[in-house]
Coordinates of C-alpha atoms and ligand atoms in Angstrom, one line a residue:
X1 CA 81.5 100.6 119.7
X2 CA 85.0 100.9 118.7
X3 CA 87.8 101.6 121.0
X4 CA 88.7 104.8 121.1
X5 CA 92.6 105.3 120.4
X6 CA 95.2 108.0 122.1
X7 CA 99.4 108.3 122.5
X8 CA 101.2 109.4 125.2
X9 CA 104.7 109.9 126.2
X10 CA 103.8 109.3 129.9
X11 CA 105.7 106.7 131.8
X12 CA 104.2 103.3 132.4
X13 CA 104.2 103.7 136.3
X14 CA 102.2 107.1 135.6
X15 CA 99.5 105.2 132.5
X16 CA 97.2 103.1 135.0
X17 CA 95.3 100.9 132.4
X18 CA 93.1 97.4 133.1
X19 CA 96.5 95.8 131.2
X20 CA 99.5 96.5 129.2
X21 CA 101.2 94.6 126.1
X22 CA 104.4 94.0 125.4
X23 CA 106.0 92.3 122.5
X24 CA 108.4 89.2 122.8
X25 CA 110.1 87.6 120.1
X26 CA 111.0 83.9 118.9
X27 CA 114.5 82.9 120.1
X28 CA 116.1 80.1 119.3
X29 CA 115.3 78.9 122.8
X30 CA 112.6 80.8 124.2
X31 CA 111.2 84.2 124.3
X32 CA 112.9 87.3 123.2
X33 CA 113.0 90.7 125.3
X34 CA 112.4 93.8 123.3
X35 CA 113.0 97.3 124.1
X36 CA 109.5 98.1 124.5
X37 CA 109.1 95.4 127.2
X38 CA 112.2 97.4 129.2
X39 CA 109.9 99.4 131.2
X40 CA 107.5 96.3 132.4
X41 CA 110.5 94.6 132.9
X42 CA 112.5 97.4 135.5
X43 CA 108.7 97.3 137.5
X44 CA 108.4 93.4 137.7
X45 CA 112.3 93.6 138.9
X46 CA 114.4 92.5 135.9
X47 CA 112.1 88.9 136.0
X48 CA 110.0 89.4 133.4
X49 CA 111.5 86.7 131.4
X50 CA 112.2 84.5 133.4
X51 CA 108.1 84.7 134.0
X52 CA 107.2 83.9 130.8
X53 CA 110.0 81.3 129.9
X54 CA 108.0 79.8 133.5
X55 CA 104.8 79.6 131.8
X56 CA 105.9 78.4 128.8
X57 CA 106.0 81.2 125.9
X58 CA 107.6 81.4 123.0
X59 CA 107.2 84.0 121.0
X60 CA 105.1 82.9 118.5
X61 CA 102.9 85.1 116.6
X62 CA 99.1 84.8 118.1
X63 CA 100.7 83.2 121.5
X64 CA 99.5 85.5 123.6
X65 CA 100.7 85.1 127.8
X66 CA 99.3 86.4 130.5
X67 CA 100.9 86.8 134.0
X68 CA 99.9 89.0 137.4
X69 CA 101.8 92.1 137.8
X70 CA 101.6 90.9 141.5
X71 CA 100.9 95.0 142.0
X72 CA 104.6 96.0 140.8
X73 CA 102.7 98.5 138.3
X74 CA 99.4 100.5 137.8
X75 CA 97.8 97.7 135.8
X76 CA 96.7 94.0 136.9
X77 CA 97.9 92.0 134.3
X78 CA 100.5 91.9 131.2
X79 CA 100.3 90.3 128.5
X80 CA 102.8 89.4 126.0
X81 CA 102.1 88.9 123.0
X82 CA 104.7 87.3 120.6
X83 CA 106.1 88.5 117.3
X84 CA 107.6 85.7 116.0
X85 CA 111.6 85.5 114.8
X86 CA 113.6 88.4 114.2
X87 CA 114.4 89.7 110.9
X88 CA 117.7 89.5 110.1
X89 CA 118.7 93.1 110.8
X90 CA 117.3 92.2 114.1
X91 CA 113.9 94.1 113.8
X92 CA 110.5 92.6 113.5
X93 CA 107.9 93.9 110.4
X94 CA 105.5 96.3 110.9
X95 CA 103.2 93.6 109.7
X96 CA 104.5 91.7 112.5
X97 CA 103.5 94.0 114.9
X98 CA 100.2 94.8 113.6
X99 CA 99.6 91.1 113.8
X100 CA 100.3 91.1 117.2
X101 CA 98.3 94.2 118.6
X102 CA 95.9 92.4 117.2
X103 CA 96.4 89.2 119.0
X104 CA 96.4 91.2 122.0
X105 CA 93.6 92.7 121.6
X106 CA 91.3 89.8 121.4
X107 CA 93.1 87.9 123.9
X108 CA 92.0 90.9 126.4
X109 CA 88.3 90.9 125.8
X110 CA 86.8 91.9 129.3
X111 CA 89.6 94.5 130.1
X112 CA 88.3 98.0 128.7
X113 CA 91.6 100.3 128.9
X114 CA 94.4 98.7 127.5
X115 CA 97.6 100.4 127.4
X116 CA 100.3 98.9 124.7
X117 CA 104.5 99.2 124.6
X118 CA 104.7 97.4 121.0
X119 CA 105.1 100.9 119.5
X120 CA 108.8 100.7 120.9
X121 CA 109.3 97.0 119.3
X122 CA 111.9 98.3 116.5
X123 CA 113.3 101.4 118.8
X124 CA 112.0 104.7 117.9
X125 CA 108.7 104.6 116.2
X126 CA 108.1 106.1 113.1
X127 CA 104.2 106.8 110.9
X128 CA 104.1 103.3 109.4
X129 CA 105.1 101.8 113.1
X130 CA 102.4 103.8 114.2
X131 CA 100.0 102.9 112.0
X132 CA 101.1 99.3 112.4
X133 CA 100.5 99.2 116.1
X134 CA 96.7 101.1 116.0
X135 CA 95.6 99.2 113.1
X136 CA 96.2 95.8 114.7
X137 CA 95.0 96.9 118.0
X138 CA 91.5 98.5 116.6
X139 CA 90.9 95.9 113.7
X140 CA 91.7 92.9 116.6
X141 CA 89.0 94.5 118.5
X142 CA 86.0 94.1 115.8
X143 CA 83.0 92.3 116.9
X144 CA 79.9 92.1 115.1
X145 CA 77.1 91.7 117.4
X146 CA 74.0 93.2 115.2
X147 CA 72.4 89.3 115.6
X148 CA 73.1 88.8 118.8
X149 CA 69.7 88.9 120.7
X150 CA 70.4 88.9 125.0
X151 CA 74.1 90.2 124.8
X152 CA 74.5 90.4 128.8
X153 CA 75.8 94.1 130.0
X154 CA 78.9 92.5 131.6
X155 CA 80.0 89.7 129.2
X156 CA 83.7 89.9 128.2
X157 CA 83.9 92.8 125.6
X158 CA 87.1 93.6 123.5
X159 CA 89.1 96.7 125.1
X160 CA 87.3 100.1 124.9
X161 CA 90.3 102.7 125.1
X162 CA 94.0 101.2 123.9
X163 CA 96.5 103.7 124.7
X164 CA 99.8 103.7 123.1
X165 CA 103.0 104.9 124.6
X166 CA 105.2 106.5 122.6
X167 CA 108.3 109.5 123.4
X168 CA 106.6 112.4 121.9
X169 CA 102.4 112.2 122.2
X170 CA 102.4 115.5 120.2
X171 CA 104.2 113.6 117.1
X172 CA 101.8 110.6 117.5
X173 CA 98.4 112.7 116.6
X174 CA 99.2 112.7 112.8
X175 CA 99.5 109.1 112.3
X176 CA 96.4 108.0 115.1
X177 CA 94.4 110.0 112.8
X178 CA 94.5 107.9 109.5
X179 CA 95.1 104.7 112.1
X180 CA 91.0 105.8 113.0
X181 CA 89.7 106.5 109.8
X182 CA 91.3 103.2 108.2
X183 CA 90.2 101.1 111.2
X184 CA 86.3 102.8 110.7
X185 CA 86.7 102.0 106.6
X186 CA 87.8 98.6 107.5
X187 CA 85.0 97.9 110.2
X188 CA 82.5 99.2 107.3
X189 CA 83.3 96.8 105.1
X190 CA 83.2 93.8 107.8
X191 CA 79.6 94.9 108.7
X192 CA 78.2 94.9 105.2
X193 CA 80.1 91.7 104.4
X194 CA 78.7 90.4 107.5
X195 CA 75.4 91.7 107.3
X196 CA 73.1 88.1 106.1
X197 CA 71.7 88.2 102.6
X198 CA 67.8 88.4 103.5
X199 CA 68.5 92.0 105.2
X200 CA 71.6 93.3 102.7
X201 CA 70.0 92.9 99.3
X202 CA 70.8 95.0 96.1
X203 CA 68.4 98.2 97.4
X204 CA 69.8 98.2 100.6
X205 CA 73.3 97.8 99.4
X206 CA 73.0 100.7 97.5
X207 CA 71.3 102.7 100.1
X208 CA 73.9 101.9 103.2
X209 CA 76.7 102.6 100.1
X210 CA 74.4 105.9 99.6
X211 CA 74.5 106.7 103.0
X212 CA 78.0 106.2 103.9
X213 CA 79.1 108.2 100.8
X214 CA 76.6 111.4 102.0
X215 CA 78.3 111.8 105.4
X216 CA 81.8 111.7 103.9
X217 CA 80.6 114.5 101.2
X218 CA 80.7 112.4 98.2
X219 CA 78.1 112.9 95.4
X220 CA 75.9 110.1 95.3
X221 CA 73.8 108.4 92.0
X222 CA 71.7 105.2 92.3
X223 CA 70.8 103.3 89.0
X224 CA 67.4 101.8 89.6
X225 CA 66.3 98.9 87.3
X226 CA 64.7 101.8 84.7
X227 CA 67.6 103.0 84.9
X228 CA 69.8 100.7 84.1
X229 CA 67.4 99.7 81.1
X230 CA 67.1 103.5 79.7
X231 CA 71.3 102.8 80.3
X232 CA 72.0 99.3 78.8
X233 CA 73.4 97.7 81.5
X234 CA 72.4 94.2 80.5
X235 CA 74.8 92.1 82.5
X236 CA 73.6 93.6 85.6
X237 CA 69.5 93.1 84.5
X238 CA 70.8 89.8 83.5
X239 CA 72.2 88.3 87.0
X240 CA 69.8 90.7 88.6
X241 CA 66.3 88.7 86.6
X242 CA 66.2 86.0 88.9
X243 CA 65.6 87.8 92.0
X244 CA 62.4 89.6 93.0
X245 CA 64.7 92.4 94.8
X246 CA 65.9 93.8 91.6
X247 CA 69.5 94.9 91.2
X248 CA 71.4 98.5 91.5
X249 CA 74.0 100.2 90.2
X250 CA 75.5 102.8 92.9
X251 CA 78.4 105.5 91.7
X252 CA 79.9 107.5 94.3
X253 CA 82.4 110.6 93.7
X254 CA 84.5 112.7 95.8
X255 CA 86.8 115.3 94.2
X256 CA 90.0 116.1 95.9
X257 CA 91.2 119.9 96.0
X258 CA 93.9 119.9 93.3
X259 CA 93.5 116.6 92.3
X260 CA 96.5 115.1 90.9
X261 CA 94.9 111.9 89.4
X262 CA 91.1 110.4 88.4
X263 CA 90.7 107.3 89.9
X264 CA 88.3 104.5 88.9
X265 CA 87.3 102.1 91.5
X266 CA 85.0 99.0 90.6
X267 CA 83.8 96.4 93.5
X268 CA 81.3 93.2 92.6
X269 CA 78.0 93.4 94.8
X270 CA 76.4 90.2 94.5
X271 CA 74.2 90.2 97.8
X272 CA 73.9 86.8 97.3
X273 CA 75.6 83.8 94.6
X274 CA 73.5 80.9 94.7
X275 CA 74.9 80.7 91.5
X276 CA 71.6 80.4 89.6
X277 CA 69.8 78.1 87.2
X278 CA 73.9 77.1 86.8
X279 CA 73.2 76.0 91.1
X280 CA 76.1 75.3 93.2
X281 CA 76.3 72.9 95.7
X282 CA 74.8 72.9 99.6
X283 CA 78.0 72.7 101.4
X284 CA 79.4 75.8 101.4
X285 CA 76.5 78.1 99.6
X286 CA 76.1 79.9 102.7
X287 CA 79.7 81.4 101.9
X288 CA 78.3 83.6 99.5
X289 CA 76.6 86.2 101.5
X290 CA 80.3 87.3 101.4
X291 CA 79.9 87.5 97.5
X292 CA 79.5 91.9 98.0
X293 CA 83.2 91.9 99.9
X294 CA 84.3 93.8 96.7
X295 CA 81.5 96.3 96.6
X296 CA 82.0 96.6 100.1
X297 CA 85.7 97.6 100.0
X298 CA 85.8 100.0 96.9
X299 CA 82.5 102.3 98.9
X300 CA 84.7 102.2 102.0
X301 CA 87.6 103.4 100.6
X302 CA 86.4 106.6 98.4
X303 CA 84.6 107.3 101.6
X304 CA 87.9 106.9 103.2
X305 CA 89.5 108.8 100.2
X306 CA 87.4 111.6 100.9
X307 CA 87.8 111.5 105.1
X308 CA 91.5 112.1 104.7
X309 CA 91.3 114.6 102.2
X310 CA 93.8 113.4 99.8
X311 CA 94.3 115.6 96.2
X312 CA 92.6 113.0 94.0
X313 CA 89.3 112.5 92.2
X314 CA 87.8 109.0 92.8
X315 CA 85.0 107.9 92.0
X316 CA 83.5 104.1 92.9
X317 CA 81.3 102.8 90.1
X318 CA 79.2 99.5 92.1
X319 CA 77.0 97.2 90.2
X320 CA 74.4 95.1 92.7
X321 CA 72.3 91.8 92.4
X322 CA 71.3 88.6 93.8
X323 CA 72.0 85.9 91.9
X324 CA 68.8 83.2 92.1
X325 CA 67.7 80.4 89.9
X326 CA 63.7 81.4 89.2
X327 CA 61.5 81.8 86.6
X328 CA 63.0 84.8 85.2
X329 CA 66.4 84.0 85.9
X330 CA 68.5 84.5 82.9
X331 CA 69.8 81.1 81.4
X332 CA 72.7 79.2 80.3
X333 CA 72.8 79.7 76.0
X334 CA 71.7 83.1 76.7
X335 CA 73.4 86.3 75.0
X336 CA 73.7 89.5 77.0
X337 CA 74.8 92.8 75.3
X338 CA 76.3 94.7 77.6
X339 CA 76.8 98.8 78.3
X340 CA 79.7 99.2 75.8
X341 CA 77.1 96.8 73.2
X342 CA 80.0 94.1 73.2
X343 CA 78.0 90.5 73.5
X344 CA 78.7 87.5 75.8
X345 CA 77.2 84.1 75.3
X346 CA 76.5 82.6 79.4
X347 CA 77.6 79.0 79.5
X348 CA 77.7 79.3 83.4
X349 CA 75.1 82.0 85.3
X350 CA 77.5 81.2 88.5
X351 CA 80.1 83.2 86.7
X352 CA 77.8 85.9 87.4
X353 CA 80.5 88.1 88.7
X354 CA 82.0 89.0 85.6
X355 CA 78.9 89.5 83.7
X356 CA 77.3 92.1 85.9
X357 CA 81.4 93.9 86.5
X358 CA 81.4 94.0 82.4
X359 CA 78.9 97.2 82.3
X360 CA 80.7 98.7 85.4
X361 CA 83.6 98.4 83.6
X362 CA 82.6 100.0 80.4
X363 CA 80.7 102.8 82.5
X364 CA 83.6 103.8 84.5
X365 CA 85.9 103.9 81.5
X366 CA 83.3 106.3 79.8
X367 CA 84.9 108.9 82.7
X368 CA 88.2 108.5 81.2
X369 CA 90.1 108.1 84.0
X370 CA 94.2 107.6 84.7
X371 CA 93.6 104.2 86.2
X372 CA 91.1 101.5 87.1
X373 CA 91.3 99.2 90.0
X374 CA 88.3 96.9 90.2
X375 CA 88.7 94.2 92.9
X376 CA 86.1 91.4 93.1
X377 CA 85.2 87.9 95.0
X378 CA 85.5 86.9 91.1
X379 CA 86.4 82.8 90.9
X380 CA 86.8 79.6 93.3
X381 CA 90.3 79.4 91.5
X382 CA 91.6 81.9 93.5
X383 CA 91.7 79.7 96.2
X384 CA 92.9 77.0 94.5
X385 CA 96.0 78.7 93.2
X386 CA 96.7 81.0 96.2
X387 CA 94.9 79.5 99.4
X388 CA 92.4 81.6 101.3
X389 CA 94.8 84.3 102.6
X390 CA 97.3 85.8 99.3
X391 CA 94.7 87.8 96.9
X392 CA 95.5 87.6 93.3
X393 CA 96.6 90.3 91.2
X394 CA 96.6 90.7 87.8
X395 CA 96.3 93.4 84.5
X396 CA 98.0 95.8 82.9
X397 CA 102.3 95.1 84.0
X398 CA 102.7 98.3 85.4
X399 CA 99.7 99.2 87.7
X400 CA 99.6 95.5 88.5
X401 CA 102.7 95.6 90.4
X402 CA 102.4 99.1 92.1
X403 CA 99.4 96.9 93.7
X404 CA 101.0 94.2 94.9
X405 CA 104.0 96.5 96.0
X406 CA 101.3 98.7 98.0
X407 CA 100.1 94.9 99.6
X408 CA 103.2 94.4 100.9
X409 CA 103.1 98.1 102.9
X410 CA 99.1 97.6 104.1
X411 CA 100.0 93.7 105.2
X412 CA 97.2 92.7 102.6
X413 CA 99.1 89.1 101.0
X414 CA 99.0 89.9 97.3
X415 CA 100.7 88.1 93.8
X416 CA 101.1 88.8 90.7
X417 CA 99.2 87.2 88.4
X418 CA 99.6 87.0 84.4
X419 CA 97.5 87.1 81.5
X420 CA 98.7 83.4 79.3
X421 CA 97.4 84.9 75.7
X422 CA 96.7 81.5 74.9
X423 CA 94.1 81.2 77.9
X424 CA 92.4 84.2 75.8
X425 CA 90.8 81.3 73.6
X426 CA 88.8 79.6 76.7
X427 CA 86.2 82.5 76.2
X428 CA 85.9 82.0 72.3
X429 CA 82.1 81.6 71.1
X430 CA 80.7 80.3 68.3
X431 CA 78.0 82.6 68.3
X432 CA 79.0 85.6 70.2
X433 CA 81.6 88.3 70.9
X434 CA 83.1 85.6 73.6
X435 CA 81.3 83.0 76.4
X436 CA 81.0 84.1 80.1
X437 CA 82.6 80.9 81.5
X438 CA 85.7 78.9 80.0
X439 CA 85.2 75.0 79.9
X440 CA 87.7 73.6 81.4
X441 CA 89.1 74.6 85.0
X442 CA 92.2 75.1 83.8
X443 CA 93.9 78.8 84.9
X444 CA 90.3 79.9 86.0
X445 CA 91.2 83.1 87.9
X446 CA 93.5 83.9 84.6
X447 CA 89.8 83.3 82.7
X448 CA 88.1 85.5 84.5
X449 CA 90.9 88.1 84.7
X450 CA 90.8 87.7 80.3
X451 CA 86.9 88.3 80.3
X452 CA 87.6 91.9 82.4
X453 CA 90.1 92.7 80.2
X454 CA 87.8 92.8 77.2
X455 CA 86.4 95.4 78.8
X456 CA 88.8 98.2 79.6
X457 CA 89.9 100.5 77.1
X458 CA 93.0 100.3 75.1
X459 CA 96.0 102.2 77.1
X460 CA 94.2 102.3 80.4
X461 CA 96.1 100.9 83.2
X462 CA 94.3 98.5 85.2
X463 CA 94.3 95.8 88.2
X464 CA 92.2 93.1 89.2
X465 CA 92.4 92.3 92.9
X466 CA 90.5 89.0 93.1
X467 CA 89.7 88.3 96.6
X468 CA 87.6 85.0 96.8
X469 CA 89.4 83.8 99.7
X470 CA 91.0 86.8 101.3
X471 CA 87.9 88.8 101.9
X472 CA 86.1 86.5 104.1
X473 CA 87.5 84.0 106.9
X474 CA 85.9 81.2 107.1
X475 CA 88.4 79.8 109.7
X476 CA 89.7 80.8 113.3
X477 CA 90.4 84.1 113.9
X478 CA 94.3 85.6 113.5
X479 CA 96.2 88.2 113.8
X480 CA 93.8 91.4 113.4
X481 CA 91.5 89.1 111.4
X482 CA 88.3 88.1 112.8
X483 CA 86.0 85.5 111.6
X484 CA 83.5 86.5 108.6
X485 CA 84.4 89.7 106.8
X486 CA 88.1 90.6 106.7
X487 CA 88.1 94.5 105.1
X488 CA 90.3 93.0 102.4
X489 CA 91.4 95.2 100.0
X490 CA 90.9 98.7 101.5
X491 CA 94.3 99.2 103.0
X492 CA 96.0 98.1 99.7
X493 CA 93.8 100.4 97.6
X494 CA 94.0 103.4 99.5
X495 CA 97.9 102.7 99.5
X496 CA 97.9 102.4 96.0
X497 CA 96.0 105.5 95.6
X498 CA 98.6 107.3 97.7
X499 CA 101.3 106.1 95.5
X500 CA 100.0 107.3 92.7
X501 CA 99.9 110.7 94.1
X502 CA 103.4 110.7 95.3
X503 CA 105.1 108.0 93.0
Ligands
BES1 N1 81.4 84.1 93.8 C1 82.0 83.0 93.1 C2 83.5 82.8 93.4 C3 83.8 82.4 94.8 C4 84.0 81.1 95.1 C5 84.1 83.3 95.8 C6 84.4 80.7 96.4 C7 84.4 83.0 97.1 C8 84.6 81.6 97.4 C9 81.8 83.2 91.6 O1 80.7 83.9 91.2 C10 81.8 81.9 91.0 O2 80.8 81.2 91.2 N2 82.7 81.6 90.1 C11 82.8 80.4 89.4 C12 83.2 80.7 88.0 C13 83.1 79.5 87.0 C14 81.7 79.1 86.9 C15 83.8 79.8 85.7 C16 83.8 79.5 90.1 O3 84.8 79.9 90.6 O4 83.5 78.3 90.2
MN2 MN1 79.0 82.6 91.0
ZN3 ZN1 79.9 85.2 92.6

């Protein structure tokens, strides 16, 4: 379960909690006080850091410090957690601060109230400081137990009620409201992305996306194999022929009252890349159960869409398969002709991605929306050019860069990305409209980005988020980021979304 998440404008020696948080910053020798650490401070007697300079903190983000309260206050134990340097105004980001609740909040697994001060970090909070604070303190309390056979009743659990204090409670409901709904989106997309291959496969994709997208009022269609036939979707039968469990195509809708814009969101659900007759290696196959992160994201967030009721029509257009080498696998040297009838030679079945995102494309545009955002765990590339964390972005100028400025407000890492023309050629084919896969590695997110493009409509603005590395952490934990699924890119694409409306 979640922790739940409430404000109050209480004072701390009236807030009895199993611990409290406080930020400290990076000095340039030792640990920095901040004004929401004043109160802790006045109860320990003015030594609070002196304590922590004792034990040896810093301030460094994900240093987290625990010391007694020695029973000064109505809580055992504080723990500060640090924020790193200072801006230069003096300040710390709100992505600083998310980072940190975060940190604190899996540092304190085992202590089930938590009550947290880092709402006071830059003085007197505001929305996005709010939303900072409970998104870092919610998404740092994930877990993802569904495997987990003799969990013990008692075993160290991340923090079931975080409490943040704050001078007016009443102001605080607003922004705790969108803090829960993004934290639930988020922890949707983490579960599916989590969820192992043999029990999330195309159908059951399509019917968890199903699901979710019924209890948030969306209208729901599922594209069964026959159905994609009777609809032309060859790319998707194509990836989806190797695999006995057959792929889907899942389109969810949710209209807005007075919707000020049409909104086309495209995710890639490959349940599984083994990368076909086109295999990749052992090493790191098992990575690509995380190969859905896109579908994941784009069914979370017009669910999320929907939950906070904003004045837009969105609808999520998801194509599914697994991607196995078998008998009836499709081949290198085949042609597929996709939805829109345009034709692709496949020199590669690994770049599967592309292939089966080619009919969502086309069947999206067909609704003739204002914009298209399609975000997908497209090319190894990405991580060559960008490292695991910073996603990609590229398309058309415009809507490309309202993305990336929208990453820079969720705390998603996102670039800008262009479109070479000259890379354009790496597609060419001799026999077809163009190949799926360039041969040479050279500028292979850029490739991939090209093959999209040929997809989407003259005049309609669109992004590609790719999010090979970003969506899935196959390192320590950080921050608010577990290991496994990350949520990567709902926070960006519903702030997109709510720039459009109000930009
Ligand atoms: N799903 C992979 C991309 C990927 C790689 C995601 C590593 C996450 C981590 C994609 O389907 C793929 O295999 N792309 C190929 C494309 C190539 C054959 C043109 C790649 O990146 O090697
Ligand atoms: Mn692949
Ligand atoms: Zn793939």
């Amino acid at each position: 379960m979640p922790p739940t998440i409430t404000a109050t404008d209480r004072p701390l020696e009236k807030t009895p909690a199993d611990a409290v948080v406080v930020g400290v910053g990076k000095g340039p020798s030792g640990p920095l006080p901040t004004p929401g650490a004043e109160a802790v401070d006045r109860l320990l007697g003015g030594r609070l850091m002196s304590a922590l300079a004792d034990l040896g903190a810093r301030g460094n983000p994900d240093e987290v410090t625990r010391l007694s309260s020695l029973g000064q206050g109505p809580f055992p134990v504080v723990a500060a957690v640090g924020l790193g340097a200072p801006e230069a105004t003096g300040g710390y980001s709100a992505e600083a601060v998310r980072r940190a609740a975060g940190a604190a909040s899996r540092a304190l697994s085992g202590r089930g109230s938590v009550v947290t001060l880092l709402a006071a970090v830059g003085g007197a909070p505001d929305a996005e400081r709010l939303h900072a604070v409970g998104e870092g303190a919610l998404l740092g309390a994930y877990e993802f137990t569904a495997y987990k056979s003799d969990l013990p009743a008692d075993r160290p659990a991340p923090p079931r009620e975080v409490t943040v204090v704050v001078p007016d409670a009443g102001a605080a409901k607003a922004p705790l409201v969108r803090v829960r709904a993004v934290a639930d989106a988020v922890a949707l997309v983490r579960d599916l992305v989590n969820t192992p291959p043999n029990d999330l496969f195309p159908a059951e994709l399509a019917a968890r996306g199903a699901e979710a997208g019924k209890a948030a009022g969306l209208s729901v269609e599922v594209l069964d194999e026959d159905d994609l036939v009777a609809g032309g979707y060859g790319g998707v039968l194509a990836v989806g022929s190797g695999s006995v469990r057959g792929p889907r195509l899942l389109r969810l809708t949710y209209s807005g009252k007075k919707a000020r814009k049409k909104v086309a969101l495209v995710g890639k659900g490959i349940t599984f890349d083994s990368g076909g007759l086109s295999i990749k290696p052992a090493q790191n196959m098992h990575h690509m159960t995380s190969d859905m992160a896109g579908a994941a994201a784009v069914i979370a967030t017009v669910c999320l869409v929907s939950r906070l009721g904003l004045p837009v029509e969105v609808t999520a257009t998801v194509p599914m398969a697994e991607n196995l080498p078998s008998g009836t696998a499709y081949r290198p040297a085949d042609v597929v002709t996709f939805r829109n009838g345009k034709k692709a030679e496949i020199t590669n079945t690994d770049a599967e991605g592309r292939v089966v995102l080619a009919d969502a494309i086309a069947r999206a545009a067909e609704d003739s929306p204002d914009v298209l955002l399609e975000t997908s765990t497209l090319t190894g590339a990405q991580l060559v050019a960008l490292g695991s964390r910073t996603a990609g972005v590229m398309g058309s100028d415009d809507l490309r860069d309202a993305v990336v400025a929208a990453s820079r407000r969720s705390g998603e890492p996102m670039w800008p990305m262009p479109l070479p023309e000259e890379l354009r050629r790496g597609i060419d084919s001799p026999i077809a409209d163009f190949v799926n896969a360039n041969a040479d590695r050279m500028g292979g997110m850029l490739v991939g980005a090209h093959f999209l493009a040929e997809f989407v409509p003259a005049g309609l603005p669109w992004a590609h988020i790719d999010i090979a590395g970003p969506s899935y952490n196959t390192g320590a934990p950080w921050g608010y980021t577990p290991k496994g699924g990350t949520g990567v890119p709902v926070r960006t694409l519903l702030a997109t979304i709510e720039d459009l409306l109000t930009g």
